[in-house]
Coordinates of C-alpha atoms in Angstrom, one line a residue:
M4 CA 116.6 69.7 134.2
F5 CA 113.0 70.6 135.1
R6 CA 112.5 71.0 131.4
G7 CA 113.6 67.4 130.9
I8 CA 116.9 68.5 129.4
Y9 CA 120.1 67.0 130.7
N10 CA 123.5 68.0 129.2
G11 CA 121.7 69.4 126.1
K12 CA 119.6 66.2 125.5
Q13 CA 115.8 65.9 126.0
Y14 CA 114.9 62.9 128.1
H15 CA 111.4 63.7 129.2
V16 CA 108.7 66.4 129.1
A17 CA 109.0 69.6 131.1
D18 CA 107.7 68.7 134.6
I19 CA 108.1 71.8 136.7
S20 CA 104.4 71.6 137.6
A21 CA 104.8 68.0 139.0
V22 CA 107.9 69.2 140.9
L23 CA 106.0 72.1 142.5
S24 CA 103.1 69.9 143.3
R25 CA 105.4 67.5 145.2
A26 CA 106.9 70.6 147.0
W27 CA 103.5 72.0 148.2
S28 CA 102.4 68.5 149.2
A29 CA 105.6 68.1 151.3
G30 CA 104.6 71.3 153.3
I31 CA 106.8 73.8 151.6
D32 CA 105.4 77.3 152.0
R33 CA 107.4 79.4 149.5
I34 CA 110.3 78.8 147.1
I35 CA 113.0 81.3 146.0
V36 CA 114.2 80.7 142.4
T37 CA 117.8 81.8 142.1
G38 CA 119.2 84.0 139.4
G39 CA 122.8 83.6 138.4
S40 CA 123.1 86.0 135.4
L41 CA 121.1 88.8 133.9
E42 CA 119.3 86.5 131.5
E43 CA 118.8 83.8 134.2
S44 CA 117.4 86.5 136.6
K45 CA 114.9 87.5 133.9
E46 CA 113.9 83.8 133.6
A47 CA 113.7 83.5 137.4
L48 CA 111.3 86.5 137.6
A49 CA 109.1 85.0 134.9
I50 CA 108.9 81.7 136.8
A51 CA 108.2 83.5 140.0
E52 CA 105.3 85.3 138.4
S53 CA 103.7 82.0 137.6
D54 CA 102.7 81.2 141.2
A55 CA 101.9 83.3 144.3
R56 CA 104.3 81.1 146.3
L57 CA 107.3 81.6 144.1
F58 CA 109.9 84.4 144.5
C59 CA 113.3 85.0 143.1
T60 CA 116.7 86.7 143.3
V61 CA 118.4 89.0 140.8
G62 CA 122.2 88.9 140.5
V63 CA 125.3 87.5 138.8
H64 CA 127.1 84.3 140.0
P65 CA 130.8 84.7 140.5
T66 CA 131.5 82.2 137.7
R67 CA 129.4 84.4 135.3
C68 CA 130.9 87.8 136.2
K69 CA 132.7 88.0 132.8
E70 CA 129.3 88.8 131.4
F71 CA 129.7 92.4 132.6
D72 CA 132.9 93.0 130.6
D73 CA 131.7 90.8 127.7
S74 CA 128.6 93.0 127.3
G75 CA 130.9 95.8 126.0
D76 CA 129.4 98.2 128.5
P77 CA 129.6 97.0 132.1
E78 CA 127.8 99.9 133.6
K79 CA 124.9 99.5 131.1
H80 CA 124.8 95.8 132.1
F81 CA 124.7 96.7 135.7
Q82 CA 121.9 99.2 135.2
A83 CA 119.9 96.5 133.4
L84 CA 120.2 94.4 136.6
V85 CA 119.0 97.5 138.6
S86 CA 116.0 97.9 136.3
L87 CA 115.1 94.2 136.6
A88 CA 115.5 94.2 140.4
K89 CA 113.2 97.3 140.6
E90 CA 110.6 95.7 138.4
G91 CA 110.7 92.5 140.5
V92 CA 110.5 94.4 143.8
E93 CA 107.5 96.4 142.5
K94 CA 105.8 93.1 141.6
G95 CA 106.6 91.7 145.1
K96 CA 108.7 89.0 143.6
V97 CA 112.4 89.8 144.0
V98 CA 113.4 89.1 147.6
A99 CA 117.3 89.2 147.4
I100 CA 120.3 90.2 145.4
G101 CA 122.4 87.3 144.2
E102 CA 123.5 84.7 143.7
C103 CA 126.8 86.6 144.0
G104 CA 130.1 86.1 145.7
L105 CA 133.4 84.4 145.1
D106 CA 134.2 80.9 143.7
Y107 CA 137.9 80.1 143.5
D108 CA 137.3 76.4 142.8
R109 CA 136.2 77.4 139.3
L110 CA 138.5 80.1 138.2
H111 CA 138.6 78.6 134.7
F112 CA 135.1 80.3 134.2
C113 CA 136.1 83.7 135.6
P114 CA 139.4 85.0 137.0
A115 CA 139.5 86.0 140.7
E116 CA 140.0 89.8 140.0
I117 CA 136.9 90.0 137.9
Q118 CA 134.9 88.0 140.5
K119 CA 136.0 90.4 143.2
K120 CA 135.3 93.5 141.2
Y121 CA 131.7 92.5 140.4
F122 CA 131.0 90.9 143.7
E123 CA 131.7 94.3 145.3
K124 CA 129.6 96.1 142.6
Q125 CA 126.5 94.1 143.5
F126 CA 126.5 95.5 147.0
E127 CA 125.5 98.8 145.3
L128 CA 122.4 96.9 144.0
A129 CA 121.6 95.5 147.5
W130 CA 121.9 99.0 149.0
A131 CA 119.8 100.6 146.3
M132 CA 117.1 98.0 146.6
K133 CA 117.3 97.7 150.4
L134 CA 117.4 93.9 149.9
P135 CA 119.3 91.1 151.6
M136 CA 122.0 89.1 149.7
F137 CA 122.0 85.5 148.5
L138 CA 125.8 84.8 148.7
H139 CA 128.1 82.2 147.3
M140 CA 131.5 81.4 148.9
R141 CA 133.6 78.5 147.6
A142 CA 137.3 78.1 148.5
A143 CA 137.6 81.9 148.9
A144 CA 136.8 82.7 152.6
G145 CA 139.6 85.2 153.1
D146 CA 138.8 87.5 150.2
F147 CA 135.0 86.9 150.6
C148 CA 135.0 88.0 154.3
N149 CA 137.3 91.0 153.6
I150 CA 134.9 92.2 150.9
L151 CA 132.0 91.5 153.2
E152 CA 133.6 93.5 156.0
Q153 CA 134.3 96.5 153.7
N154 CA 130.7 96.5 152.5
N155 CA 128.9 95.4 155.7
H156 CA 127.1 98.8 155.9
R157 CA 125.7 98.3 152.4
F158 CA 123.5 95.3 153.0
C159 CA 120.9 94.6 155.6
S160 CA 121.3 90.8 155.9
G161 CA 122.0 87.7 153.9
V162 CA 122.9 84.0 153.7
A163 CA 126.1 82.3 152.6
H164 CA 124.3 79.5 150.9
S165 CA 125.5 75.9 150.1
F166 CA 128.2 76.2 152.8
T167 CA 131.0 73.6 152.5
G168 CA 133.8 75.4 154.3
S169 CA 135.9 74.6 157.4
A170 CA 135.2 75.3 161.0
E171 CA 137.4 78.4 160.7
D172 CA 135.4 79.6 157.6
R173 CA 132.2 79.0 159.6
D174 CA 133.3 81.1 162.5
R175 CA 134.4 83.9 160.3
L176 CA 131.0 84.0 158.7
L177 CA 129.3 83.9 162.1
S178 CA 131.3 86.9 163.2
F179 CA 129.0 89.0 160.9
S180 CA 125.9 89.5 163.0
N181 CA 123.6 90.0 159.9
L182 CA 124.7 86.8 158.1
F183 CA 123.2 83.3 158.1
I184 CA 124.7 80.1 156.9
G185 CA 122.8 78.0 154.4
V186 CA 123.1 74.2 154.5
N187 CA 122.2 71.6 151.8
G188 CA 123.3 68.2 150.6
C189 CA 126.7 69.5 149.6
S190 CA 127.2 70.7 153.1
L191 CA 126.6 67.2 154.5
K192 CA 128.9 64.9 152.5
T193 CA 131.6 64.0 155.0
A194 CA 132.0 63.4 158.7
E195 CA 134.1 66.6 158.8
N196 CA 131.2 68.5 157.1
L197 CA 128.8 67.2 159.8
D198 CA 131.2 68.3 162.6
V199 CA 131.3 71.8 161.1
V200 CA 127.5 72.0 160.7
K201 CA 127.1 70.9 164.4
G202 CA 128.8 74.2 165.3
I203 CA 126.4 76.4 163.4
P204 CA 123.9 77.8 165.9
V205 CA 120.3 77.0 164.9
E206 CA 119.5 80.7 165.2
R207 CA 122.0 81.4 162.4
M208 CA 121.1 78.6 160.0
M209 CA 119.0 78.2 157.0
I210 CA 118.4 75.0 155.0
E211 CA 117.9 74.6 151.2
T212 CA 118.1 72.1 148.4
D213 CA 119.9 74.2 145.7
S214 CA 118.0 71.9 143.4
P215 CA 118.4 70.5 140.8
Y216 CA 121.9 70.1 142.3
C217 CA 123.3 69.1 145.8
E218 CA 121.0 66.1 146.6
I219 CA 121.9 63.9 149.6
K220 CA 123.4 60.7 148.2
N221 CA 123.7 57.3 149.7
T222 CA 127.5 57.8 149.9
H223 CA 127.1 60.9 152.1
A224 CA 128.0 60.8 155.8
G225 CA 124.6 62.0 156.9
I226 CA 122.5 59.5 154.9
S227 CA 121.8 57.4 158.1
Y228 CA 119.7 60.3 159.5
V229 CA 117.4 60.5 156.4
K230 CA 113.9 59.2 157.2
S231 CA 111.8 60.7 154.4
L232 CA 112.0 59.1 151.1
W233 CA 110.3 59.6 147.7
P234 CA 110.0 57.1 144.9
F235 CA 112.5 57.8 142.0
K236 CA 113.0 56.6 138.4
K237 CA 115.9 57.2 136.0
K238 CA 115.4 60.0 133.6
E239 CA 115.2 57.5 130.8
K240 CA 112.2 56.0 132.5
Y241 CA 110.5 59.2 133.5
D242 CA 107.4 58.9 135.6
P243 CA 105.5 62.1 136.7
D244 CA 104.7 60.5 140.1
S245 CA 108.3 59.9 140.9
T246 CA 111.4 62.1 141.4
V247 CA 114.2 61.7 138.9
K248 CA 117.3 59.8 140.1
G249 CA 120.2 62.2 140.6
R250 CA 118.1 65.4 140.2
N251 CA 117.3 67.3 143.4
E252 CA 113.9 68.7 144.1
P253 CA 112.5 71.3 146.6
C254 CA 110.5 68.6 148.5
L255 CA 113.8 66.9 149.5
V256 CA 114.6 69.8 151.8
R257 CA 113.0 67.6 154.5
Q258 CA 116.0 65.3 154.2
V259 CA 118.4 68.2 154.9
L260 CA 116.4 69.0 158.0
E261 CA 116.6 65.4 159.1
V262 CA 120.4 65.3 158.7
V263 CA 120.9 68.6 160.5
A264 CA 118.7 67.4 163.4
G265 CA 120.5 64.0 163.4
C266 CA 124.1 65.4 163.5
K267 CA 123.2 68.0 166.1
G268 CA 121.3 65.4 168.3
I269 CA 118.1 67.4 168.1
V270 CA 115.0 65.3 168.9
D271 CA 112.3 67.9 168.4
I272 CA 112.6 68.2 164.6
D273 CA 109.4 70.3 164.4
Q274 CA 110.8 73.0 166.6
L275 CA 114.1 73.0 164.6
S276 CA 112.1 73.5 161.4
K277 CA 110.1 76.3 163.0
T278 CA 113.3 78.1 164.1
I279 CA 114.9 77.7 160.7
Y280 CA 111.7 78.8 158.9
H281 CA 111.7 81.9 161.2
N282 CA 115.3 82.7 160.2
T283 CA 114.3 82.6 156.5
C284 CA 111.2 84.7 157.0
R285 CA 113.2 87.4 158.9
V286 CA 115.7 87.8 156.0
F287 CA 113.6 87.3 152.9
F288 CA 110.0 88.1 153.9
P289 CA 110.3 90.6 156.8
H290 CA 107.2 92.7 155.8
D291 CA 104.6 90.0 155.5
L292 CA 105.8 86.9 157.2
D293 CA 107.3 88.0 160.5
S294 CA 104.0 87.9 162.3
A295 CA 103.2 84.5 160.7
A296 CA 106.6 83.1 161.7
D297 CA 106.2 84.5 165.3
A298 CA 102.8 82.8 165.5
L299 CA 104.3 79.6 164.2
L300 CA 107.0 79.6 166.9
S301 CA 104.4 80.3 169.6
G302 CA 102.3 77.4 168.4
D303 CA 99.4 79.3 166.9
H304 CA 99.1 77.4 163.6
N305 CA 95.8 79.1 162.6
T306 CA 97.5 82.2 161.2
V307 CA 99.8 80.3 158.9

């Protein structure tokens, strides 16, 4: 969508530079571009190399796991992921393995047994690279948590992103001390969703956009808490100074923060953002951002 293409049709010029400009202007410090297949991970690394503030993941999304078998040589395919991850780590760009996990809502793309097989396989990659995991769990909490438990020794930390599960699912994830829960617009659709989010300790939470998807819509339960707005135009009437209606952008992470603060009854939104930022730094940027995050939490803004 950031190339101006929607469902295979070109509506406007590629505008990733305008999207990034809005993100930096909104106070975003760094962006992680997600890889969901071998080819997509290559693209994510190429994008990450275009700006010092961009980073990426390497991995295969559960709905794409058939690509291992379809390649004709699953081990060779896996080794290509290993090589790409090594290259990205050496360049200082790859900060996590993923997006990987289980998605039982979309079994028409990939059967559960194949998803489980290659979800487990990617723990080898996380262990080899000593990287955290960017995880996907949709309607699969039982199998997901069982696999996580069996492989808990093979990854240092991670985040179950775009969480939309139940209170029981939340509590199972929180039982893993090295795991955080990622919240975006899809996590905040219903009153039940908001109740579940209320129960995620701030110290175990991250926020994200998952753009270009998962925007907060006017029909969502948390919309009343949104204070920050950006002008938007339909894709047919594209304007580089406006967001595109229905397409999510990194700058809109501020809205996720506002809904989380609102549903939790947190007045000090700046402190909330600092804590969540700190969580993110600890997982994805432990070598060079821990000191900066600690300084931010203590109120010393000169070092950030």
